[in-house]
CSV table of N, CA and C in Angstrom, one decimal:
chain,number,residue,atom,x,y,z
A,1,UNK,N,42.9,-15.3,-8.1
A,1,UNK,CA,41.5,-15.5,-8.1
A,1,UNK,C,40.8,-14.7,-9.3
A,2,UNK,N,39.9,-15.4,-9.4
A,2,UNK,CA,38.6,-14.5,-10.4
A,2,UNK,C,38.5,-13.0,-9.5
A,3,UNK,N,38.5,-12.1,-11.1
A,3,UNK,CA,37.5,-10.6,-10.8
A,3,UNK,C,36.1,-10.9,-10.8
A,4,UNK,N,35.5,-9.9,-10.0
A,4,UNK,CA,33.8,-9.8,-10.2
A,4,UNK,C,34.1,-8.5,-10.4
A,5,UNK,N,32.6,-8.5,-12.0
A,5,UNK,CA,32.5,-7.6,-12.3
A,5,UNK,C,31.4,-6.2,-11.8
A,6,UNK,N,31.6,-5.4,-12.0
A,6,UNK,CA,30.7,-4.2,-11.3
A,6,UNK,C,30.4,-3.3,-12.3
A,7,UNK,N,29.2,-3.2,-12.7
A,7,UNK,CA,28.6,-2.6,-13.9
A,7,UNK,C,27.9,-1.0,-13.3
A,8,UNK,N,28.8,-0.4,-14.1
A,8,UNK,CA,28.2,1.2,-13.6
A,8,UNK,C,29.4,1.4,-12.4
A,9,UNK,N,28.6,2.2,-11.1
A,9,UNK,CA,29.4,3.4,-10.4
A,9,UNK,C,29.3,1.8,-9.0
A,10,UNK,N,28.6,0.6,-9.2
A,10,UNK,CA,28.1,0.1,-8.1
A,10,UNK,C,27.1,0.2,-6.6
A,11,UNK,N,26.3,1.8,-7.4
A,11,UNK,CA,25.4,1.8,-6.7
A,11,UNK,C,24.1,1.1,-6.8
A,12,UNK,N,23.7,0.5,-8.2
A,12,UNK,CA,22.6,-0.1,-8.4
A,12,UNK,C,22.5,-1.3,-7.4
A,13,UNK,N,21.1,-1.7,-6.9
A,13,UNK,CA,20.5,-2.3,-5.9
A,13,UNK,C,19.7,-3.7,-6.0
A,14,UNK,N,20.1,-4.4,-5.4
A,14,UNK,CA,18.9,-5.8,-5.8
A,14,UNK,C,18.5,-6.5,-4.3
A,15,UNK,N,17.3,-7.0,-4.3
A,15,UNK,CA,17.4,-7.9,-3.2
A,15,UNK,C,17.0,-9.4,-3.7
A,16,UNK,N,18.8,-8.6,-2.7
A,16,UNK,CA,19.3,-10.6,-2.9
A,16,UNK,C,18.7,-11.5,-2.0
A,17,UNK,N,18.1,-12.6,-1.8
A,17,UNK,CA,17.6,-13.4,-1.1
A,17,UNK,C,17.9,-15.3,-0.9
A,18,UNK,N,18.6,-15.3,0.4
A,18,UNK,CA,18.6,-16.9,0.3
A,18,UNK,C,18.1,-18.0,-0.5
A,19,UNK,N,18.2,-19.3,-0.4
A,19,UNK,CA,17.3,-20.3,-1.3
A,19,UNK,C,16.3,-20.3,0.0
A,20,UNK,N,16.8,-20.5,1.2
A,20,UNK,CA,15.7,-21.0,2.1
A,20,UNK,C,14.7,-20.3,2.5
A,21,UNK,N,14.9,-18.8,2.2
A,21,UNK,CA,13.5,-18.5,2.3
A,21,UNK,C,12.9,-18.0,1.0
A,22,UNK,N,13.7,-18.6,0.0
A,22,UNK,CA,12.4,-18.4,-1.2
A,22,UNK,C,11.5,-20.0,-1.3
A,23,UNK,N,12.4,-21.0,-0.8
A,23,UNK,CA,11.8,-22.4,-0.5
A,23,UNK,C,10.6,-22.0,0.7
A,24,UNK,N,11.2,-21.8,1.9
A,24,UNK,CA,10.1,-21.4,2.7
A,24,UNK,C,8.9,-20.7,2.1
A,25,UNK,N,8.6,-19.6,1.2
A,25,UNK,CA,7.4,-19.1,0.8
A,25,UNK,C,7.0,-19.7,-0.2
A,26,UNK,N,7.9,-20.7,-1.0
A,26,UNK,CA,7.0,-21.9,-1.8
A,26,UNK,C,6.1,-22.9,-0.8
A,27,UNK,N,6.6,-22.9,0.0
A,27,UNK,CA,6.4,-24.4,0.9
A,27,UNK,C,4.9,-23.3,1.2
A,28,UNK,N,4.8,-22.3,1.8
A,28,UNK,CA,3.9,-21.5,2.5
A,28,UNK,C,2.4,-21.7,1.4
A,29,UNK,N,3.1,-21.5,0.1
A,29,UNK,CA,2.0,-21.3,-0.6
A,29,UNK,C,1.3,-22.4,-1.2
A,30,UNK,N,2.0,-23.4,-1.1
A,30,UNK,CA,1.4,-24.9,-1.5
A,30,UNK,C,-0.1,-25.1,-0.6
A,31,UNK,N,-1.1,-25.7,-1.0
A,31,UNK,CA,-2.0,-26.1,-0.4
A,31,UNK,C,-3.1,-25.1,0.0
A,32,UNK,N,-2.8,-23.8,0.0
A,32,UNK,CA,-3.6,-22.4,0.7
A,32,UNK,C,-4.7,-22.1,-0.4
A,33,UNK,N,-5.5,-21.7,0.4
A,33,UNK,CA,-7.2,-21.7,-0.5
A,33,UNK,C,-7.0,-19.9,-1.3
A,34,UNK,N,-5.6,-19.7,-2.1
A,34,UNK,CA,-5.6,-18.4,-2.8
A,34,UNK,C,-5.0,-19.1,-4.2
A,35,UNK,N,-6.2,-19.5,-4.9
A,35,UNK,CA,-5.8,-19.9,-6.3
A,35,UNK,C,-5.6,-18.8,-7.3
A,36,UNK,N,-4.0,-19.4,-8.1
A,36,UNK,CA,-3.6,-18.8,-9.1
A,36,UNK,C,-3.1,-17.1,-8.6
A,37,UNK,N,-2.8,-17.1,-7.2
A,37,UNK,CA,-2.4,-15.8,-7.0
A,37,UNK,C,-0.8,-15.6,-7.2
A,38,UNK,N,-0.5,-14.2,-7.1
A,38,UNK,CA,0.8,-14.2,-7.2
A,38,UNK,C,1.6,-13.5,-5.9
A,39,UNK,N,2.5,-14.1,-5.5
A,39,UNK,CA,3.0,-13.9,-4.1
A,39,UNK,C,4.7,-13.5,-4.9
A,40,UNK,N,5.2,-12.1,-4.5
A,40,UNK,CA,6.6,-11.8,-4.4
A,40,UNK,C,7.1,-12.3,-3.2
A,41,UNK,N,8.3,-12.8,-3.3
A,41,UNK,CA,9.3,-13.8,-2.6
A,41,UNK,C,10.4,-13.2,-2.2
A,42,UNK,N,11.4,-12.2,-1.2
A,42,UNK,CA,12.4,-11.8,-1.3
A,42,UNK,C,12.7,-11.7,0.1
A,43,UNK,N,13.6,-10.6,0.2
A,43,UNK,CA,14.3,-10.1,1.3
A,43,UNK,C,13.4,-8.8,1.9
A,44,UNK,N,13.3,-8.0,0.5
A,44,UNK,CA,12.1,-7.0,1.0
A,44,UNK,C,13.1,-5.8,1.4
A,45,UNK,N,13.8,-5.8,1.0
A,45,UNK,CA,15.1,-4.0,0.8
A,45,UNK,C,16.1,-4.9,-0.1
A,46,UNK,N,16.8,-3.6,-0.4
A,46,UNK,CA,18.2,-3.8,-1.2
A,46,UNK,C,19.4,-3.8,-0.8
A,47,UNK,N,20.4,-4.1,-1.5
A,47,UNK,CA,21.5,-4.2,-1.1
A,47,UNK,C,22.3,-3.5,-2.4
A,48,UNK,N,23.4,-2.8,-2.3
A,48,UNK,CA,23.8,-2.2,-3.2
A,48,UNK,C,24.8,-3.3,-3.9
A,49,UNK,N,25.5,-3.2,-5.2
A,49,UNK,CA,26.3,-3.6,-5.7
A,49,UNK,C,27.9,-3.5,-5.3
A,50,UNK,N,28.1,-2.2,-4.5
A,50,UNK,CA,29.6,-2.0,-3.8
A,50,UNK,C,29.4,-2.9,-2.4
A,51,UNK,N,28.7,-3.0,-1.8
A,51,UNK,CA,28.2,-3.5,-0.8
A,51,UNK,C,28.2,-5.3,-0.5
A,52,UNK,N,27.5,-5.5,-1.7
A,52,UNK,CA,27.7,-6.8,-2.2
A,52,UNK,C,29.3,-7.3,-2.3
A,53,UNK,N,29.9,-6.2,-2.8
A,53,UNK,CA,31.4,-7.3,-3.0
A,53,UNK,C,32.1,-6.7,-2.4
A,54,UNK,N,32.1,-5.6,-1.2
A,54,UNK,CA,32.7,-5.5,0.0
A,54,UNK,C,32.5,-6.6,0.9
A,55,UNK,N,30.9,-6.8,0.9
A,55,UNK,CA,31.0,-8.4,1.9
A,55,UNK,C,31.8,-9.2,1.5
A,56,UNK,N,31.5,-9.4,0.3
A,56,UNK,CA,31.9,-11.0,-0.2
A,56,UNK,C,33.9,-10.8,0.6
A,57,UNK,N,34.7,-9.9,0.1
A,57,UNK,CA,35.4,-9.2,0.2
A,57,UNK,C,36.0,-9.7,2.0
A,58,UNK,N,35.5,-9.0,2.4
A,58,UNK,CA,35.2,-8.9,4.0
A,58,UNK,C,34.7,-10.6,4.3
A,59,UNK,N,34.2,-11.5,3.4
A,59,UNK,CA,33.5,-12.6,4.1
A,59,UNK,C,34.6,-13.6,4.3
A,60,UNK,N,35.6,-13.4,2.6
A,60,UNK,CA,36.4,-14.2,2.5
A,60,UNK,C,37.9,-13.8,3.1
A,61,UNK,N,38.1,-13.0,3.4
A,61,UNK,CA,39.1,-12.5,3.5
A,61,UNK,C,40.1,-12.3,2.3
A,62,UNK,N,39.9,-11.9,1.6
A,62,UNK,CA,40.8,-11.9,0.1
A,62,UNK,C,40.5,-10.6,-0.3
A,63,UNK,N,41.2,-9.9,-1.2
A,63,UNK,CA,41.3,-9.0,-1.8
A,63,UNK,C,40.2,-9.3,-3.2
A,64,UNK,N,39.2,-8.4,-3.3
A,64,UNK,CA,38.7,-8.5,-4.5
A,64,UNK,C,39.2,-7.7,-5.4
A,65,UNK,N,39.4,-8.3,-6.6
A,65,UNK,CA,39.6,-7.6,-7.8
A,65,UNK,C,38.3,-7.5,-8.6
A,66,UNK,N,37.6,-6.0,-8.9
A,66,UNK,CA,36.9,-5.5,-9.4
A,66,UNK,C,37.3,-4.9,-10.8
A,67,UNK,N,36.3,-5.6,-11.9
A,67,UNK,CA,36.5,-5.5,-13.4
A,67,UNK,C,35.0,-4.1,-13.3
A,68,UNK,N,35.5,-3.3,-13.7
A,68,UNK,CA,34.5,-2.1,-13.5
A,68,UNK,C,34.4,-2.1,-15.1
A,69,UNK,N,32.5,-2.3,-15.4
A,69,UNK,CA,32.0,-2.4,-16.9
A,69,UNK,C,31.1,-0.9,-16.9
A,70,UNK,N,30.6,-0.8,-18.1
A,70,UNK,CA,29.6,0.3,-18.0
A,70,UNK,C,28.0,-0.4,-17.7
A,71,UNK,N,27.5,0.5,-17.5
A,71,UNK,CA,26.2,0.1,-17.1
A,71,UNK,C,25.2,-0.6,-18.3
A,72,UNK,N,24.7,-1.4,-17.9
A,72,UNK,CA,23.9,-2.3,-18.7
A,72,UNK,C,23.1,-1.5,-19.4
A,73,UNK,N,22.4,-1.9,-20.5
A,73,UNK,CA,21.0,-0.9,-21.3
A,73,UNK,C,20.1,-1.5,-20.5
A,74,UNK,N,19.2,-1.0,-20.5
A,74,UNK,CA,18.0,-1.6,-19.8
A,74,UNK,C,17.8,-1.8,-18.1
A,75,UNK,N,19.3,-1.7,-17.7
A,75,UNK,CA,19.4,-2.2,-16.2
A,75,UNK,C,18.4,-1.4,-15.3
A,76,UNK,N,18.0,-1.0,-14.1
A,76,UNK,CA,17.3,-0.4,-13.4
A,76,UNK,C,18.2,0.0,-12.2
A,77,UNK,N,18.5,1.1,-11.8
A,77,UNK,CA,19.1,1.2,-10.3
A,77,UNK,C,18.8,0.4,-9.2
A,78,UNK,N,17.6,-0.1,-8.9
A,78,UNK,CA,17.2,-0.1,-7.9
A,78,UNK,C,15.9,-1.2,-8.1
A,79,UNK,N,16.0,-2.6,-7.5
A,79,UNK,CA,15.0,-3.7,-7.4
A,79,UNK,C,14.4,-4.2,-6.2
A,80,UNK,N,13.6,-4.3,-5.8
A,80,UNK,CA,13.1,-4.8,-4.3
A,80,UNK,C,11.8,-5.7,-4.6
A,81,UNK,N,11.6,-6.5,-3.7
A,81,UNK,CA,10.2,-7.3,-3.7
A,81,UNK,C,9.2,-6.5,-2.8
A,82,UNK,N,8.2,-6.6,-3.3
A,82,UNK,CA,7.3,-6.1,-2.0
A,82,UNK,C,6.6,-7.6,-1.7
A,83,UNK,N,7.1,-7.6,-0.5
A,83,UNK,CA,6.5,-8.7,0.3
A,83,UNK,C,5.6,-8.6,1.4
A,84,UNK,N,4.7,-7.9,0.9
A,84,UNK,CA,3.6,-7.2,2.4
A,84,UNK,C,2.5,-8.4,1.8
A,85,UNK,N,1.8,-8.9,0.7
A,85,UNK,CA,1.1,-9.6,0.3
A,85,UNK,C,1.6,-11.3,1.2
A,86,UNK,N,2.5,-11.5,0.6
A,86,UNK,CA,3.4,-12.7,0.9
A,86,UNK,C,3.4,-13.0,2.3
A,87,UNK,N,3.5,-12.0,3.4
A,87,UNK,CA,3.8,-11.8,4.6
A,87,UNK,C,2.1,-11.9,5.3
A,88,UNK,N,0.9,-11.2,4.4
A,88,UNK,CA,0.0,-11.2,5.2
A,88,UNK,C,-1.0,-12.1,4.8
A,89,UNK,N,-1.2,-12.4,3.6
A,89,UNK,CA,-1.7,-14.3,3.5
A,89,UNK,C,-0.9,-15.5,4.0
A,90,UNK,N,0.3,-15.2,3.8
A,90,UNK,CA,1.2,-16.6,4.2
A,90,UNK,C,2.1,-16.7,4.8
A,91,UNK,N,2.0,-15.6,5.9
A,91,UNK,CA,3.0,-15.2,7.1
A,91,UNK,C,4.5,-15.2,6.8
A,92,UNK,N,4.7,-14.8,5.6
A,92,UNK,CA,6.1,-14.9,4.9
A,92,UNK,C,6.7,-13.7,5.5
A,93,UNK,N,8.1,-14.1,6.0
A,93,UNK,CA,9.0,-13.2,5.3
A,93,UNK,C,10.3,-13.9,5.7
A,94,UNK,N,11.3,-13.3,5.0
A,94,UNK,CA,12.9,-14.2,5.6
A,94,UNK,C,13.2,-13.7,6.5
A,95,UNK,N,14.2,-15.0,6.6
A,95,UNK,CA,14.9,-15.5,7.9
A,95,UNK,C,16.3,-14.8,8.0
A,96,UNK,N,16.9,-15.0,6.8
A,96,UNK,CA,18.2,-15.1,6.5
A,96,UNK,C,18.7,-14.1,6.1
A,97,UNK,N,19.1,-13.0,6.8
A,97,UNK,CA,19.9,-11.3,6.6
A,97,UNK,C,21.2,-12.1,4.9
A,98,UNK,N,21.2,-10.9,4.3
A,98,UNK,CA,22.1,-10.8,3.6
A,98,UNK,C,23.6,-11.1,4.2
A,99,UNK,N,23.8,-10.9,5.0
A,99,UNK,CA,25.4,-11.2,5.5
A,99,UNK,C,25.3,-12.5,5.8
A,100,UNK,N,24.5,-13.1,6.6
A,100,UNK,CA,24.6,-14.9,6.5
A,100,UNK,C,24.7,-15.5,5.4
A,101,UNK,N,23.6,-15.0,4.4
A,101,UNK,CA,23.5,-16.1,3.5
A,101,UNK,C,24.7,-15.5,2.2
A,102,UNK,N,25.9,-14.6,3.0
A,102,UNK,CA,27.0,-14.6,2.0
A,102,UNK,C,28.2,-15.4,3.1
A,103,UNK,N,27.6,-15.5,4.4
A,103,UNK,CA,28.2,-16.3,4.9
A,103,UNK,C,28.3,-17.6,4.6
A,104,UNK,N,26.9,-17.8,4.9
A,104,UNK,CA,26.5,-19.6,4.5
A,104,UNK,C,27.3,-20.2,3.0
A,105,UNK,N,27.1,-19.2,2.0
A,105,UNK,CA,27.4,-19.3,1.0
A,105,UNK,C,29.0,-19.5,0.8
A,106,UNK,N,29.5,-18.7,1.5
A,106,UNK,CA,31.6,-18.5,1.6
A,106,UNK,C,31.6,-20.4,2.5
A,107,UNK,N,31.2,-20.6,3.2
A,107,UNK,CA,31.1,-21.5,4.0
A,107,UNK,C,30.5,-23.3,2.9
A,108,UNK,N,30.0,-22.5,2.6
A,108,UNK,CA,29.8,-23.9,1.4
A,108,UNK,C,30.8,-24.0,0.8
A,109,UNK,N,31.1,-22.9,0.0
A,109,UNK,CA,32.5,-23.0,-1.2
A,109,UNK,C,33.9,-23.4,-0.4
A,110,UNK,N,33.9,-22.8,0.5
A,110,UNK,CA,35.2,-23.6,0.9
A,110,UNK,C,35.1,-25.1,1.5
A,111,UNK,N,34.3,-25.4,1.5
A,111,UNK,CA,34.1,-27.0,2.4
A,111,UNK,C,34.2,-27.6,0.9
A,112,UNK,N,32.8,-27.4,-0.2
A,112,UNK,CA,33.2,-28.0,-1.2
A,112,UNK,C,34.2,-27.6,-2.1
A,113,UNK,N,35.2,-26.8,-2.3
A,113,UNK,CA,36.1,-26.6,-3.2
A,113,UNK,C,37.4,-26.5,-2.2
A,114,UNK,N,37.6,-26.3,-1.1
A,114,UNK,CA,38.4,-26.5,-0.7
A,114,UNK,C,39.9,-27.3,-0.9
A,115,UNK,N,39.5,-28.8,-1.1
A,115,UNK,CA,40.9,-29.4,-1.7
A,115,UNK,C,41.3,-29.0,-3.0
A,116,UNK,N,40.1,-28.4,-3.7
A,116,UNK,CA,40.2,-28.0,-5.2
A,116,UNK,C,41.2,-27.2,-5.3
A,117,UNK,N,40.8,-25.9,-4.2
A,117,UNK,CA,41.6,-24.5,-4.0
A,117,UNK,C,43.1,-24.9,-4.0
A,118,UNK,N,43.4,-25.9,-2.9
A,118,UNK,CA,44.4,-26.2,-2.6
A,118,UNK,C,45.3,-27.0,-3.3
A,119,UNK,N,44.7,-27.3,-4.2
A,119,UNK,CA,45.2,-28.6,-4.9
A,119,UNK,C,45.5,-30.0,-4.8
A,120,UNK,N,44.9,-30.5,-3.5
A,120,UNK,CA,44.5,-31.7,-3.3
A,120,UNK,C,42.9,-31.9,-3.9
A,121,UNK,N,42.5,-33.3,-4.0
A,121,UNK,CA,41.5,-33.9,-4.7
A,121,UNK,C,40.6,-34.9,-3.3
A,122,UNK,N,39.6,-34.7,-3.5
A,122,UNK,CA,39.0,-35.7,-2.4
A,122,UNK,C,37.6,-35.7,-3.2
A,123,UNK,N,37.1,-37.2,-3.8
A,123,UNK,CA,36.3,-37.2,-4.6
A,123,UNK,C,35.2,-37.6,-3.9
A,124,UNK,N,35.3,-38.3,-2.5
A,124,UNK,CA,34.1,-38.0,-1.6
A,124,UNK,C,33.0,-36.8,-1.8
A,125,UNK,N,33.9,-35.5,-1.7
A,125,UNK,CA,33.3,-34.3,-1.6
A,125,UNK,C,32.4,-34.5,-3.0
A,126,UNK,N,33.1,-34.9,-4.0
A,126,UNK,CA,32.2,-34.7,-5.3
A,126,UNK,C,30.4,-35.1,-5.1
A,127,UNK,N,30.5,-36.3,-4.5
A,127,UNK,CA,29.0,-36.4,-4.0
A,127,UNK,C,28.2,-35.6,-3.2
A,128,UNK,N,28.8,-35.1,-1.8
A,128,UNK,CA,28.2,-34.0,-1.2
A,128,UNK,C,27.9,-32.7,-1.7
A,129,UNK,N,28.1,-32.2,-2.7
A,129,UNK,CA,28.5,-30.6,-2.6
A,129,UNK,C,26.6,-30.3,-3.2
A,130,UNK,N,26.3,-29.1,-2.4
A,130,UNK,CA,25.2,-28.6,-2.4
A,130,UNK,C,25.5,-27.4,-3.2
A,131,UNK,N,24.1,-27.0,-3.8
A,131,UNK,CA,24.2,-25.7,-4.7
A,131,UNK,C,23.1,-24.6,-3.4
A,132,UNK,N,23.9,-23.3,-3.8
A,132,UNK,CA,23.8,-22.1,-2.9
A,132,UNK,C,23.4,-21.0,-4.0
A,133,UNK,N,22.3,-21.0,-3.4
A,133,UNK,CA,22.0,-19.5,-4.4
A,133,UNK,C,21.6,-18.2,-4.3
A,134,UNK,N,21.8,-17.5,-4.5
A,134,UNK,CA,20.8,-15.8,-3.9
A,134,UNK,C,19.9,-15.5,-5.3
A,135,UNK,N,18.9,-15.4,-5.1
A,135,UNK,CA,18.0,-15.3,-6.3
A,135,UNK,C,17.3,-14.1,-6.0
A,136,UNK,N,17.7,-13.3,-7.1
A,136,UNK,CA,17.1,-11.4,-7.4
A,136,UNK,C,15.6,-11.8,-7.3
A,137,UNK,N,15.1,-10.5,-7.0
A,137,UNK,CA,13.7,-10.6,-6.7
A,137,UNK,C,12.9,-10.2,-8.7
A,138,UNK,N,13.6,-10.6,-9.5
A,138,UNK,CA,13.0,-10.4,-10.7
A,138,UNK,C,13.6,-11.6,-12.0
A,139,UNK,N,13.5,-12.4,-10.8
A,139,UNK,CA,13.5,-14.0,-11.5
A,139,UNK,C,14.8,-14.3,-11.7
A,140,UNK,N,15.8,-13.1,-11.8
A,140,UNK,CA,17.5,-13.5,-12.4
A,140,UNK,C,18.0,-14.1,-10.9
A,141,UNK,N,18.8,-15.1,-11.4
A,141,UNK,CA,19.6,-16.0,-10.4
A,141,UNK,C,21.1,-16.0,-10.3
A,142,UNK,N,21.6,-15.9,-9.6
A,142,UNK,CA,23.4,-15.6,-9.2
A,142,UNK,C,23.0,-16.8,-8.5
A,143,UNK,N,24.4,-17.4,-8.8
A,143,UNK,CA,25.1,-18.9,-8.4
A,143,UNK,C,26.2,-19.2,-8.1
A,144,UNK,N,26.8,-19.5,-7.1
A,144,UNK,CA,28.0,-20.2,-7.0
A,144,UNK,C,28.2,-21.4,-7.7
A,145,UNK,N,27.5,-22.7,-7.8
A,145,UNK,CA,27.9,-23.7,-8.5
A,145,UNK,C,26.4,-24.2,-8.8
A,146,UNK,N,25.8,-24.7,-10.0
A,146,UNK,CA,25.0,-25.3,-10.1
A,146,UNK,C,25.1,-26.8,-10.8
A,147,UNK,N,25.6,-27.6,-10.4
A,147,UNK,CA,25.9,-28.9,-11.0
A,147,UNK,C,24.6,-30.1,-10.1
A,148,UNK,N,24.7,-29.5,-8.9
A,148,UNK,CA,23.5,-30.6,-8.3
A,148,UNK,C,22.9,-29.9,-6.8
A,149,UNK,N,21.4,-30.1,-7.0
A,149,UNK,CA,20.9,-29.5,-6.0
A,149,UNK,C,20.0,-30.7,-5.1
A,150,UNK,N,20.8,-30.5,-3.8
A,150,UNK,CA,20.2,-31.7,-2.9
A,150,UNK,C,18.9,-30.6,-2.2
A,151,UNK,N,17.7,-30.5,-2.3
A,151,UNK,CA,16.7,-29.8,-1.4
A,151,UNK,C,16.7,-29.9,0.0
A,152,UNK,N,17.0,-31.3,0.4
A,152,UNK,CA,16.4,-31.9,1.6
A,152,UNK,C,17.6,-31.0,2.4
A,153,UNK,N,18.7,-30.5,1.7
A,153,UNK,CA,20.0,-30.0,3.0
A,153,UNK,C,19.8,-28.5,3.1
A,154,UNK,N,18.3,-28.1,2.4
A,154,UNK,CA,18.2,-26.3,3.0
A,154,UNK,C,16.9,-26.1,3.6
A,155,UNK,N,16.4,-27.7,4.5
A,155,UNK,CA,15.6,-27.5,5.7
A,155,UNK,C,16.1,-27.7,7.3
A,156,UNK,N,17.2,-27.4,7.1
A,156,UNK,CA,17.5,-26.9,8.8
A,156,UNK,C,17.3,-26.2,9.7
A,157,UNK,N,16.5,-25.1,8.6
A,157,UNK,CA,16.0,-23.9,9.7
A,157,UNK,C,14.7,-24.1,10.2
């Protein structure tokens, strides 16, 4: 398998946040009599970078291999949304703990890449596969696959 890389000691912090509840606080803010305001979107705490790929680690059951880089210029330790605004005009906040939505996410990739993994082909799947995202609370996006995003399959909650 692929390494993920870990920049610095892996204490630096982001909150990572589902698609469904950054869709949920769009959907929230559509239509509401607060023009041109700005609403932060997130989880609303952090999660560390060792932490992050211990789950992932722990989600998949596989051994991660960690490419350990130096720390970025410019990086910040430490990123969070404040979501008290979000929460008290537009009754926001998420649904989806960080261990689900690396669950939900482990749980996608192996349904759609599964024969891939394995080396069988089933081109059915090519039509189904949904994109899964956790999107930093400072506009940067981490992706597992972005080739097609169906919306209508991350209103189940």
């Amino acid at each position: 398998g692929q390494s993920i890389q870990q920049f610095g000691d892996g204490s630096s912090s982001r909150d990572y946040t589902y698609i469904s509840d950054i869709v949920d606080g769009v959907v929230r803010a559509i239509d509401r009599p607060y023009a041109y305001q700005v609403f932060n979107l997130g989880k609303g705490s952090g999660t560390s970078l060792k932490d992050f790929i211990s789950l992932v680690g722990k989600t998949t059951g596989k051994e991660v291999k960690i490419e350990k880089k130096p720390d970025q210029p410019g990086d910040v330790p430490y990123t969070c949304a404040d979501v008290s605004k979000a929460k008290r005009l537009l009754g926001y906040s998420s649904k989806v703990s960080f261990e689900e939505g690396i669950k939900k996410t482990v749980e996608w990739y192996n349904e759609a890449y599964g024969d891939e993994i394995s080396g069988r082909t089933n081109n059915e799947k090519e039509n189904g596969r949904r994109l899964s995202y956790f999107v930093e609370d400072e506009g940067q996006v981490m992706t597992v696959n972005d080739e097609l995003l169906v919306p209508q399959m991350y209103w189940t909650n």
